[in-house]
Amino acid sequence: MTIPALRTEAIAKSFNGNEVLSGIDLSIMPGEVVCIVGPSGSGKSTFLRCINHLSPATSGHVYLNGELFGERETAGGNVMPLQHAALQEQRQRIGMVFQSFNLWPHRTALENVMEGPRIVKKMPTAEARDLAESLLERVGLAERKSYYPGHLSGGQQQRVAIARALAMQPELILFDEPTSALDPELVGEVLSVMKELASGETTMIVVTHEIGFAVEVADRLVLMDKGRIVEDAPPRQFIEAPREERSRQFLKQVLSRSLGFSGEPSGAILPLSILQN
Amino acid sequence: MFDPARLIAALPELANGATNTVMLTFCSALLSWVVGSVIVVGLLSPVALWRRAGRVYVSFMRGTPALVQLFLVFFALPMIGVHVPPFIAASITLGLNSGAYVAEILRGALLAIPAGQIEAAEALGMRKAALWRRILLPQGIRIALPSLTNELTLLLKTTPLASVVAVTELTFAGQIVIARTFEPAEVLLAVALGYIVVSQALVLGARALERHLAVT
Ligand SMILES: Nc1ncnc2c1ncn2[C@@H]1O[C@H](COP(=O)(O)OP(=O)(O)OP(=O)(O)O)[C@@H](O)[C@H]1O
Ligand SMILES: [Mg+2]
């Protein structure tokens, strides 16, 4: 049996006593693409941030390829948070793409992508440059490599951010609503880069509101609500025959929003073609 | 009557004063940047004691007149056996004083860096030292530069304070010339011109640096 690329075990998170995540168990196999959907405030971003300890869980554990992540076991069998330097060593193995891109404005597109390999991995500059150039080419931005982020469109910035994450050759990439901050006409270019990644070996967890994209690329579609996983199923099964009433309700809302009607989705719920973009 | 010849005769004396003013500004500015950088680390420290210490320092420097601070350094230190020459005492006082303002400017600039940029570096696995060197300092300095330039010109205009401990900087040099020639108007105009030249040089230098660092 292969080990999951990532496994979370009973991840719970509270902010000032207010529980936002209530025990999330999720496993993702190497090469798998998991899309997480759910209403606003259901804890999707918080969950991703718990995975790479940007905001460590109140309780529960994260395992990356079977290894405890962000924590270590002491001789006495207790589990302790890692020192910052050791955590940073592990974080190199998980990439993250943010809703607001978060590129460094004082560095060009190429420098943004080179920064990780060069500064974090101490790769020789020439090698890092070659790597960064080939990744910018892969996301279709070869000719924009010397632009500063301020001179790139949102879609271009997000593609640079994806290249920046790829440059670390991570075992897994987390995407937190990568297209939510984009103008509608720029969503497609980012989604198509992500589709290309998804069709390859890349292991991905994608929080998204793009249900059509999720259905098309995901191996599993996960619905989160109120800090719990409601449903976790292959996308077709999820939308055609959801197990949970809450999932049906969610699909109905999503559809009425994206199709502009509020009819009762019945039986074999939806023509899939409508969802795909 | 205005006699240009007498003013010209006094120019070397004024130039000497101007040199002292520039030296004083330079030394105290250097000190203020070092002090400001140290204090801002305290102000932003996760350790409450350091934050408290930083705030006490800033409150003291902002809450007391620079003249009193200068007297403390120049007259009070000798009482505990520390003797400092006037120029050094003035540089230290002005540097310590301006350092408090520099610290506040840097604090504002560092807090203005969007948290997402720091998270992106953290998520990539960047260590603390690299984060400061590669992200926080370059970004913080860009944001702080206009305010730091402003603080520098204020510092320049605080240097006449040094005259009370007998440092012959530009203003004091002017007073000496006036006492001898009884031509306050011409001399003071020359002195004012001197300050304008120095502050313009500082501002132009800072603008060039801003342009050099500009990315948008
Ligand atoms: N730093 C924080 N401090 C306090 N509460 C927080 C913090 N971060 C998130 N929360 C709360 O946790 C809950 C879940 O937030 P989260 O951002 O994870 O939701 P989400 O599912 O990503 O929503 P969206 O679709 O709007 O991005 C929200 O109620 C939010 O207010
Ligand atoms: Mg979110």
Coordinates of C-alpha atoms and ligand atoms in Angstrom, one line a residue:
Chain A
M1 CA 0.0 0.0 0.0
T2 CA 1.4 3.4 -0.9
I3 CA 1.7 6.1 1.8
P4 CA -0.6 9.2 1.3
A5 CA 1.3 12.2 0.1
L6 CA -0.5 14.1 2.8
R7 CA -2.7 12.9 5.7
T8 CA -4.4 15.1 8.3
E9 CA -5.5 13.6 11.5
A10 CA -8.2 15.2 13.5
I11 CA -7.2 18.7 12.7
A12 CA -9.1 21.1 15.0
K13 CA -8.6 24.9 15.2
S14 CA -10.1 27.5 17.5
F15 CA -9.7 31.3 17.5
N16 CA -10.3 32.6 21.0
G17 CA -12.4 29.6 21.9
N18 CA -14.4 29.8 18.7
E19 CA -14.1 26.5 17.0
V20 CA -13.5 26.9 13.2
L21 CA -12.3 23.4 12.4
S22 CA -13.7 20.4 14.2
G23 CA -11.5 17.4 13.5
I24 CA -10.6 17.2 9.8
D25 CA -9.3 13.8 8.5
L26 CA -8.2 13.9 4.9
S27 CA -5.8 11.7 3.0
I28 CA -4.5 12.5 -0.5
M29 CA -2.4 10.0 -2.5
P30 CA 0.5 11.0 -4.7
G31 CA -0.6 12.6 -7.9
E32 CA -4.2 13.0 -6.7
V33 CA -6.1 16.2 -7.1
V34 CA -8.6 17.1 -4.4
C35 CA -10.9 20.1 -4.7
I36 CA -12.4 21.5 -1.6
V37 CA -15.7 23.5 -1.9
G38 CA -17.9 25.0 0.7
P39 CA -19.7 28.1 1.8
S40 CA -17.8 31.2 2.9
G41 CA -16.5 30.9 6.5
S42 CA -16.6 27.1 6.5
G43 CA -12.9 26.9 7.3
K44 CA -11.4 26.0 4.0
S45 CA -8.6 28.6 4.1
T46 CA -8.0 27.9 7.8
F47 CA -7.6 24.2 6.9
L48 CA -5.0 24.9 4.2
R49 CA -3.1 27.1 6.6
C50 CA -3.2 24.4 9.3
I51 CA -1.7 22.0 6.8
N52 CA 1.5 24.0 6.3
H53 CA 1.4 25.5 9.8
L54 CA 1.0 29.1 8.7
S55 CA -1.6 29.0 11.4
P56 CA -0.9 25.8 13.4
A57 CA -3.8 23.6 14.4
T58 CA -5.1 23.7 18.0
S59 CA -5.0 19.9 18.0
G60 CA -4.4 17.1 15.5
H61 CA -1.5 16.2 13.3
V62 CA -0.3 16.5 9.7
Y63 CA 1.8 13.8 8.0
L64 CA 3.7 14.5 4.8
N65 CA 4.6 11.2 3.1
G66 CA 4.1 9.5 6.4
E67 CA 6.4 11.9 8.3
L68 CA 5.0 14.1 11.1
F69 CA 4.9 17.7 9.7
G70 CA 5.7 20.7 11.8
E71 CA 6.1 18.7 14.9
R72 CA 8.5 16.1 16.4
E73 CA 8.2 13.3 18.7
T74 CA 10.3 13.6 21.9
A75 CA 12.1 10.7 23.5
G76 CA 9.3 10.5 26.1
G77 CA 6.7 10.0 23.3
N78 CA 5.3 13.5 23.5
V79 CA 4.7 15.6 20.4
M80 CA 6.3 19.1 20.3
P81 CA 6.2 21.9 17.7
L82 CA 9.3 22.0 15.6
Q83 CA 11.8 24.9 16.0
H84 CA 11.3 27.5 13.3
A85 CA 14.4 26.6 11.3
A86 CA 13.3 22.9 11.2
L87 CA 9.8 23.9 10.2
Q88 CA 11.1 26.0 7.4
E89 CA 13.1 22.9 6.2
Q90 CA 9.9 20.9 6.0
R91 CA 7.8 23.7 4.5
Q92 CA 10.0 23.6 1.4
R93 CA 8.1 20.4 0.5
I94 CA 4.7 22.0 0.4
G95 CA 3.9 24.7 -2.1
M96 CA 1.2 27.3 -1.6
V97 CA -0.7 29.6 -4.0
F98 CA -2.7 32.4 -2.4
Q99 CA -5.9 34.1 -3.5
S100 CA -4.1 37.5 -3.5
F101 CA -0.9 36.1 -5.3
N102 CA 1.4 37.6 -2.7
L103 CA 4.3 38.2 -5.2
W104 CA 7.1 40.3 -3.9
P105 CA 6.7 43.7 -5.6
H106 CA 10.3 44.6 -5.5
R107 CA 11.4 41.6 -7.6
T108 CA 10.7 40.8 -11.2
A109 CA 8.6 37.8 -12.3
L110 CA 11.9 35.9 -12.9
E111 CA 13.3 36.9 -9.5
N112 CA 10.2 36.0 -7.7
V113 CA 10.4 32.5 -9.2
M114 CA 14.2 32.2 -8.6
E115 CA 14.0 33.4 -5.0
G116 CA 13.0 30.0 -3.5
P117 CA 15.6 27.8 -5.3
R118 CA 18.3 30.4 -5.0
I119 CA 17.8 31.6 -1.4
V120 CA 16.0 28.8 0.3
K121 CA 17.6 25.8 -1.6
K122 CA 20.9 27.6 -2.2
M123 CA 20.9 26.5 -5.8
P124 CA 23.6 28.2 -8.0
T125 CA 22.2 31.3 -9.6
A126 CA 22.6 30.2 -13.2
E127 CA 20.8 26.9 -12.5
A128 CA 18.0 28.7 -10.6
R129 CA 17.6 31.1 -13.6
D130 CA 17.3 28.2 -16.0
L131 CA 14.7 26.5 -13.8
A132 CA 12.7 29.8 -13.4
E133 CA 12.8 30.5 -17.1
S134 CA 11.5 27.1 -18.0
L135 CA 8.7 27.4 -15.4
L136 CA 7.7 30.8 -16.7
E137 CA 7.6 29.4 -20.1
R138 CA 5.4 26.5 -18.9
V139 CA 2.9 29.0 -17.5
G140 CA 3.1 31.0 -20.7
L141 CA 5.0 34.0 -19.4
A142 CA 8.4 33.6 -20.9
E143 CA 8.3 37.1 -22.5
R144 CA 7.2 38.8 -19.3
K145 CA 10.0 37.5 -17.1
S146 CA 11.6 40.9 -16.5
Y147 CA 8.3 42.6 -15.6
Y148 CA 7.6 43.7 -12.0
P149 CA 4.4 42.3 -10.5
G150 CA 2.9 45.8 -10.6
H151 CA 3.1 45.7 -14.3
L152 CA 1.4 42.4 -14.7
S153 CA -2.4 41.6 -14.8
G154 CA -3.9 39.6 -12.0
G155 CA -4.0 36.4 -14.1
Q156 CA -0.3 36.9 -15.0
Q157 CA 0.6 37.5 -11.4
Q158 CA -1.1 34.3 -10.3
R159 CA 0.6 32.3 -13.0
V160 CA 4.0 33.7 -11.8
A161 CA 2.9 32.7 -8.2
I162 CA 2.2 29.1 -9.5
A163 CA 5.6 29.0 -11.1
R164 CA 7.2 30.3 -7.9
A165 CA 5.5 27.4 -6.0
L166 CA 6.6 24.9 -8.7
A167 CA 10.2 26.1 -8.5
M168 CA 10.6 24.5 -5.1
Q169 CA 9.6 21.1 -6.6
P170 CA 7.2 20.5 -3.8
E171 CA 5.6 17.2 -3.1
L172 CA 2.2 18.8 -2.8
I173 CA 0.7 22.2 -3.7
L174 CA -2.1 24.0 -1.8
F175 CA -4.2 26.4 -3.8
D176 CA -6.5 28.8 -1.8
E177 CA -9.1 30.2 -4.2
P178 CA -6.5 31.0 -6.8
T179 CA -9.0 32.7 -9.2
S180 CA -11.3 34.4 -6.7
A181 CA -9.5 37.8 -6.9
L182 CA -9.4 37.8 -10.7
D183 CA -11.6 39.5 -13.2
P184 CA -13.8 36.9 -14.9
E185 CA -11.9 37.2 -18.2
L186 CA -8.6 36.3 -16.5
V187 CA -9.9 33.2 -14.7
G188 CA -9.5 30.9 -17.7
E189 CA -5.8 31.4 -18.2
V190 CA -5.0 30.5 -14.6
L191 CA -7.4 27.5 -14.6
S192 CA -5.8 26.2 -17.8
V193 CA -2.4 26.3 -16.2
M194 CA -3.8 24.4 -13.2
K195 CA -5.5 21.9 -15.5
E196 CA -2.2 21.2 -17.1
L197 CA -0.6 20.6 -13.7
A198 CA -3.5 18.4 -12.6
S199 CA -3.2 16.2 -15.7
G200 CA 0.4 15.6 -14.8
E201 CA 2.0 14.1 -11.6
T202 CA 1.3 17.1 -9.4
T203 CA -0.4 16.4 -6.1
M204 CA -2.9 19.3 -5.5
I205 CA -5.4 20.5 -2.9
V206 CA -7.5 23.2 -4.4
V207 CA -10.0 25.3 -2.6
T208 CA -12.2 26.8 -5.2
H209 CA -15.6 28.2 -6.1
E210 CA -15.1 27.1 -9.7
I211 CA -17.3 24.1 -9.5
G212 CA -17.0 23.4 -13.2
F213 CA -13.2 23.3 -12.9
A214 CA -13.4 21.1 -9.9
V215 CA -15.7 18.6 -11.6
E216 CA -13.4 18.5 -14.6
V217 CA -10.0 18.1 -12.9
A218 CA -10.6 16.7 -9.4
D219 CA -10.1 13.1 -8.5
R220 CA -12.2 13.8 -5.4
L221 CA -14.5 16.6 -4.5
V222 CA -14.8 17.5 -0.8
L223 CA -17.5 19.7 0.7
M224 CA -16.7 21.5 3.9
D225 CA -19.3 23.1 6.1
K226 CA -19.0 24.6 9.6
G227 CA -15.5 23.2 10.0
R228 CA -16.3 19.6 9.0
I229 CA -16.0 17.5 5.9
V230 CA -19.6 16.8 4.8
E231 CA -18.9 14.8 1.7
D232 CA -15.8 13.4 0.0
A233 CA -16.5 11.6 -3.3
P234 CA -15.4 11.5 -6.9
P235 CA -16.9 14.6 -8.6
R236 CA -19.3 12.8 -10.8
Q237 CA -20.7 10.8 -8.0
F238 CA -20.7 13.9 -5.8
I239 CA -22.9 15.9 -8.2
E240 CA -25.0 13.1 -9.6
A241 CA -25.7 11.2 -6.4
P242 CA -24.6 13.1 -3.3
R243 CA -25.0 11.1 -0.1
E244 CA -25.8 14.1 2.1
E245 CA -28.7 16.4 2.1
R246 CA -26.3 19.3 2.8
S247 CA -24.4 18.5 -0.4
R248 CA -27.6 18.6 -2.4
Q249 CA -28.4 22.0 -0.9
F250 CA -24.9 23.3 -1.6
L251 CA -25.1 22.2 -5.3
K252 CA -28.5 23.8 -5.6
Q253 CA -27.1 27.1 -4.4
V254 CA -24.0 26.9 -6.6
L255 CA -26.1 26.1 -9.6
S256 CA -28.7 28.8 -9.1
R257 CA -25.8 31.2 -8.8
S258 CA -23.9 30.1 -11.8
L259 CA -26.9 29.4 -14.1
G260 CA -29.1 32.2 -12.9
F261 CA -32.1 29.9 -12.1
S262 CA -33.4 28.4 -8.9
G263 CA -35.1 25.3 -10.1
E264 CA -35.1 22.1 -8.2
P265 CA -32.3 20.0 -9.5
S266 CA -33.9 16.6 -9.9
G267 CA -32.9 13.1 -10.5
A268 CA -29.7 12.9 -12.6
I269 CA -29.1 16.3 -11.5
L270 CA -27.2 18.2 -14.1
P271 CA -26.0 18.0 -17.6
L272 CA -22.3 18.0 -16.8
S273 CA -21.5 20.0 -19.9
I274 CA -23.1 23.0 -18.4
L275 CA -20.7 22.9 -15.5
Q276 CA -17.6 22.5 -17.6
N277 CA -15.8 25.5 -18.8
Chain B
M1 CA 25.3 100.0 4.3
F2 CA 25.8 96.6 2.8
D3 CA 29.4 95.9 2.1
P4 CA 30.0 92.7 0.1
A5 CA 33.7 92.8 0.8
R6 CA 33.1 92.3 4.5
L7 CA 30.8 89.4 3.9
I8 CA 33.3 87.8 1.5
A9 CA 36.0 88.2 4.2
A10 CA 33.7 86.3 6.6
L11 CA 33.0 83.5 4.1
P12 CA 35.8 81.1 5.2
E13 CA 34.5 81.3 8.8
L14 CA 31.0 80.5 7.6
A15 CA 32.2 77.7 5.4
N16 CA 34.0 76.3 8.4
G17 CA 30.7 76.5 10.3
A18 CA 28.9 74.8 7.4
T19 CA 31.4 72.0 7.4
N20 CA 30.8 71.4 11.1
T21 CA 27.0 71.4 10.4
V22 CA 27.4 68.8 7.7
M23 CA 29.7 66.7 9.9
L24 CA 27.3 66.9 12.8
T25 CA 24.3 66.0 10.6
F26 CA 26.2 63.1 9.1
C27 CA 27.4 61.6 12.4
S28 CA 24.1 62.0 14.2
A29 CA 22.2 60.7 11.2
L30 CA 24.3 57.5 11.1
L31 CA 23.8 57.1 14.8
S32 CA 20.1 57.7 14.5
W33 CA 19.7 54.9 11.8
V34 CA 21.6 52.5 14.0
V35 CA 19.6 53.4 17.1
G36 CA 16.4 53.4 15.1
S37 CA 17.0 49.9 13.7
V38 CA 17.8 48.6 17.2
I39 CA 14.8 50.2 18.8
V40 CA 12.4 49.1 16.1
V41 CA 13.5 45.5 16.7
G42 CA 12.5 46.1 20.3
L43 CA 9.2 47.7 19.4
L44 CA 8.2 44.8 17.1
S45 CA 9.6 42.1 19.4
P46 CA 7.4 39.2 20.5
V47 CA 9.0 39.7 23.9
A48 CA 6.9 42.1 26.0
L49 CA 9.9 43.3 27.9
W50 CA 11.7 44.5 24.7
R51 CA 8.5 46.2 23.5
R52 CA 8.2 48.0 26.8
A53 CA 11.8 49.1 26.7
G54 CA 11.5 50.4 23.2
R55 CA 8.3 52.3 24.0
V56 CA 10.0 53.9 27.1
Y57 CA 12.9 55.0 25.0
V58 CA 10.7 56.6 22.3
S59 CA 8.5 58.3 24.9
F60 CA 11.5 59.7 26.7
M61 CA 13.1 61.0 23.6
R62 CA 9.9 62.5 22.2
G63 CA 8.7 63.8 25.5
T64 CA 11.8 65.8 26.6
P65 CA 13.4 68.8 24.9
A66 CA 16.5 68.1 22.9
L67 CA 18.2 70.9 24.8
V68 CA 17.6 69.1 28.1
Q69 CA 18.9 65.9 26.6
L70 CA 22.1 67.7 25.4
F71 CA 22.6 69.1 28.9
L72 CA 22.2 65.7 30.3
V73 CA 24.9 64.3 28.0
F74 CA 27.2 67.2 28.3
F75 CA 26.9 68.3 31.9
A76 CA 25.4 65.3 33.8
L77 CA 27.7 62.6 32.3
P78 CA 30.9 64.3 33.6
M79 CA 29.4 64.0 37.2
I80 CA 29.7 60.2 36.9
G81 CA 33.2 60.6 35.4
V82 CA 32.4 60.4 31.7
H83 CA 33.8 63.4 29.8
V84 CA 32.7 63.9 26.2
P85 CA 34.0 66.6 23.9
P86 CA 31.3 69.1 22.7
F87 CA 31.1 67.8 19.1
I88 CA 30.7 64.2 20.2
A89 CA 28.2 65.1 22.9
A90 CA 26.1 66.9 20.3
S91 CA 26.3 64.1 17.8
I92 CA 25.3 61.5 20.4
T93 CA 22.4 63.6 21.7
L94 CA 21.0 64.4 18.2
G95 CA 21.5 60.8 17.1
L96 CA 19.8 59.3 20.1
N97 CA 17.0 61.8 19.8
S98 CA 16.4 61.4 16.1
G99 CA 16.8 57.6 16.5
A100 CA 13.5 57.5 18.4
Y101 CA 11.7 59.1 15.4
V102 CA 13.6 56.8 12.9
A103 CA 12.4 53.8 15.0
E104 CA 8.8 55.0 14.7
I105 CA 9.2 55.6 10.9
L106 CA 10.7 52.1 10.5
R107 CA 7.9 50.6 12.6
G108 CA 5.3 52.1 10.4
A109 CA 7.0 51.0 7.3
L110 CA 7.5 47.4 8.4
L111 CA 3.9 47.2 9.5
A112 CA 2.8 48.5 6.1
I113 CA 4.3 45.5 4.3
P114 CA 1.4 43.3 3.4
A115 CA 1.3 40.2 5.6
G116 CA 0.8 38.1 2.5
Q117 CA 4.3 38.8 1.3
I118 CA 5.7 37.5 4.5
E119 CA 3.4 34.4 4.4
A120 CA 4.6 33.7 0.9
A121 CA 8.2 33.6 2.1
E122 CA 7.3 31.6 5.2
A123 CA 5.3 29.1 3.1
L124 CA 8.3 28.7 0.7
G125 CA 10.5 27.7 3.7
M126 CA 12.5 30.9 4.0
R127 CA 14.4 31.4 7.3
K128 CA 14.1 34.4 9.5
A129 CA 17.4 36.0 8.5
A130 CA 16.7 35.6 4.7
L131 CA 13.2 37.0 5.3
W132 CA 14.7 40.2 6.8
R133 CA 17.4 40.5 4.2
R134 CA 15.4 39.7 1.1
I135 CA 11.9 40.9 1.9
L136 CA 11.4 43.1 5.0
L137 CA 14.4 45.4 4.7
P138 CA 14.2 46.1 1.0
Q139 CA 10.5 46.7 1.2
G140 CA 10.6 48.6 4.5
I141 CA 13.3 51.0 3.3
R142 CA 11.4 51.8 0.1
I143 CA 8.3 52.6 2.2
A144 CA 10.2 54.5 4.8
L145 CA 12.5 56.5 2.5
P146 CA 10.4 59.7 2.1
S147 CA 9.8 59.9 5.8
L148 CA 13.5 59.2 6.6
T149 CA 14.5 62.0 4.3
N150 CA 12.1 64.3 6.0
E151 CA 13.5 63.3 9.4
L152 CA 17.0 64.0 8.0
T153 CA 16.2 67.5 7.1
L154 CA 14.6 68.1 10.5
L155 CA 17.8 66.7 12.0
L156 CA 19.9 69.2 10.0
K157 CA 17.8 72.0 11.3
T158 CA 18.3 70.8 14.9
T159 CA 22.1 71.0 14.7
P160 CA 22.3 74.7 15.8
L161 CA 21.5 73.3 19.2
A162 CA 25.1 72.2 19.4
S163 CA 26.1 75.9 19.7
V164 CA 25.0 75.9 23.3
V165 CA 27.9 73.6 24.1
A166 CA 30.2 75.8 21.9
V167 CA 30.3 73.7 18.7
T168 CA 30.9 76.3 16.0
E169 CA 28.4 75.0 13.5
L170 CA 26.9 77.3 10.8
T171 CA 24.5 79.3 13.0
F172 CA 27.0 79.9 15.7
A173 CA 29.7 80.9 13.2
G174 CA 27.1 83.4 11.8
Q175 CA 26.5 84.8 15.3
I176 CA 30.3 85.3 15.8
V177 CA 30.6 87.1 12.5
I178 CA 27.5 89.3 13.3
A179 CA 29.0 90.2 16.7
R180 CA 32.1 91.5 14.9
T181 CA 30.6 93.2 11.9
F182 CA 27.1 94.3 13.1
E183 CA 25.6 93.2 9.8
P184 CA 22.9 90.7 10.8
A185 CA 20.8 90.8 7.7
E186 CA 23.5 89.8 5.2
V187 CA 25.1 87.3 7.4
L188 CA 21.8 85.6 8.4
L189 CA 20.8 85.4 4.7
A190 CA 24.1 83.8 3.9
V191 CA 23.6 81.3 6.8
A192 CA 20.0 80.5 5.6
L193 CA 21.4 80.0 2.1
G194 CA 23.9 77.5 3.6
Y195 CA 21.1 75.4 5.1
I196 CA 19.1 75.5 1.9
V197 CA 22.1 74.2 -0.1
V198 CA 22.7 71.4 2.4
S199 CA 19.1 70.3 2.7
Q200 CA 18.5 70.5 -1.1
A201 CA 21.6 68.3 -1.6
L202 CA 20.1 65.8 0.9
V203 CA 16.7 65.9 -0.7
L204 CA 18.0 65.5 -4.2
G205 CA 20.2 62.6 -3.1
A206 CA 17.3 60.9 -1.5
R207 CA 15.1 61.4 -4.6
A208 CA 17.8 59.8 -6.7
L209 CA 17.9 56.8 -4.3
E210 CA 14.1 56.6 -4.4
R211 CA 14.1 56.5 -8.2
H212 CA 16.8 54.0 -8.2
L213 CA 14.8 51.7 -5.9
A214 CA 11.4 52.4 -7.6
V215 CA 9.7 49.4 -9.1
T216 CA 6.4 50.7 -10.4
Ligands
LIG1 N1 -7.1 34.8 12.3 C1 -8.4 34.6 12.6 N2 -8.8 35.1 13.8 C2 -10.1 34.9 14.1 N3 -11.0 34.2 13.4 C3 -10.6 33.8 12.2 C4 -9.3 33.9 11.7 N4 -9.1 33.4 10.5 C5 -10.3 32.9 10.2 N5 -11.2 33.1 11.2 C6 -12.6 32.7 11.2 O1 -12.7 31.3 10.9 C7 -13.8 31.0 10.1 C8 -13.4 30.3 8.8 O2 -12.6 31.2 8.0 P1 -11.9 30.7 6.7 O3 -11.2 31.9 6.2 O4 -11.1 29.5 6.9 O5 -13.2 30.4 5.8 P2 -13.2 30.0 4.3 O6 -14.0 28.7 4.2 O7 -11.9 30.1 3.7 O8 -14.1 31.2 3.7 P3 -14.0 31.9 2.2 O9 -14.7 31.1 1.2 O10 -14.8 33.2 2.5 O11 -12.6 32.2 1.9 C9 -14.5 32.3 9.8 O12 -15.6 32.5 10.6 C10 -13.4 33.4 10.2 O13 -14.0 34.5 10.7
MG2 MG -10.9 31.3 2.3

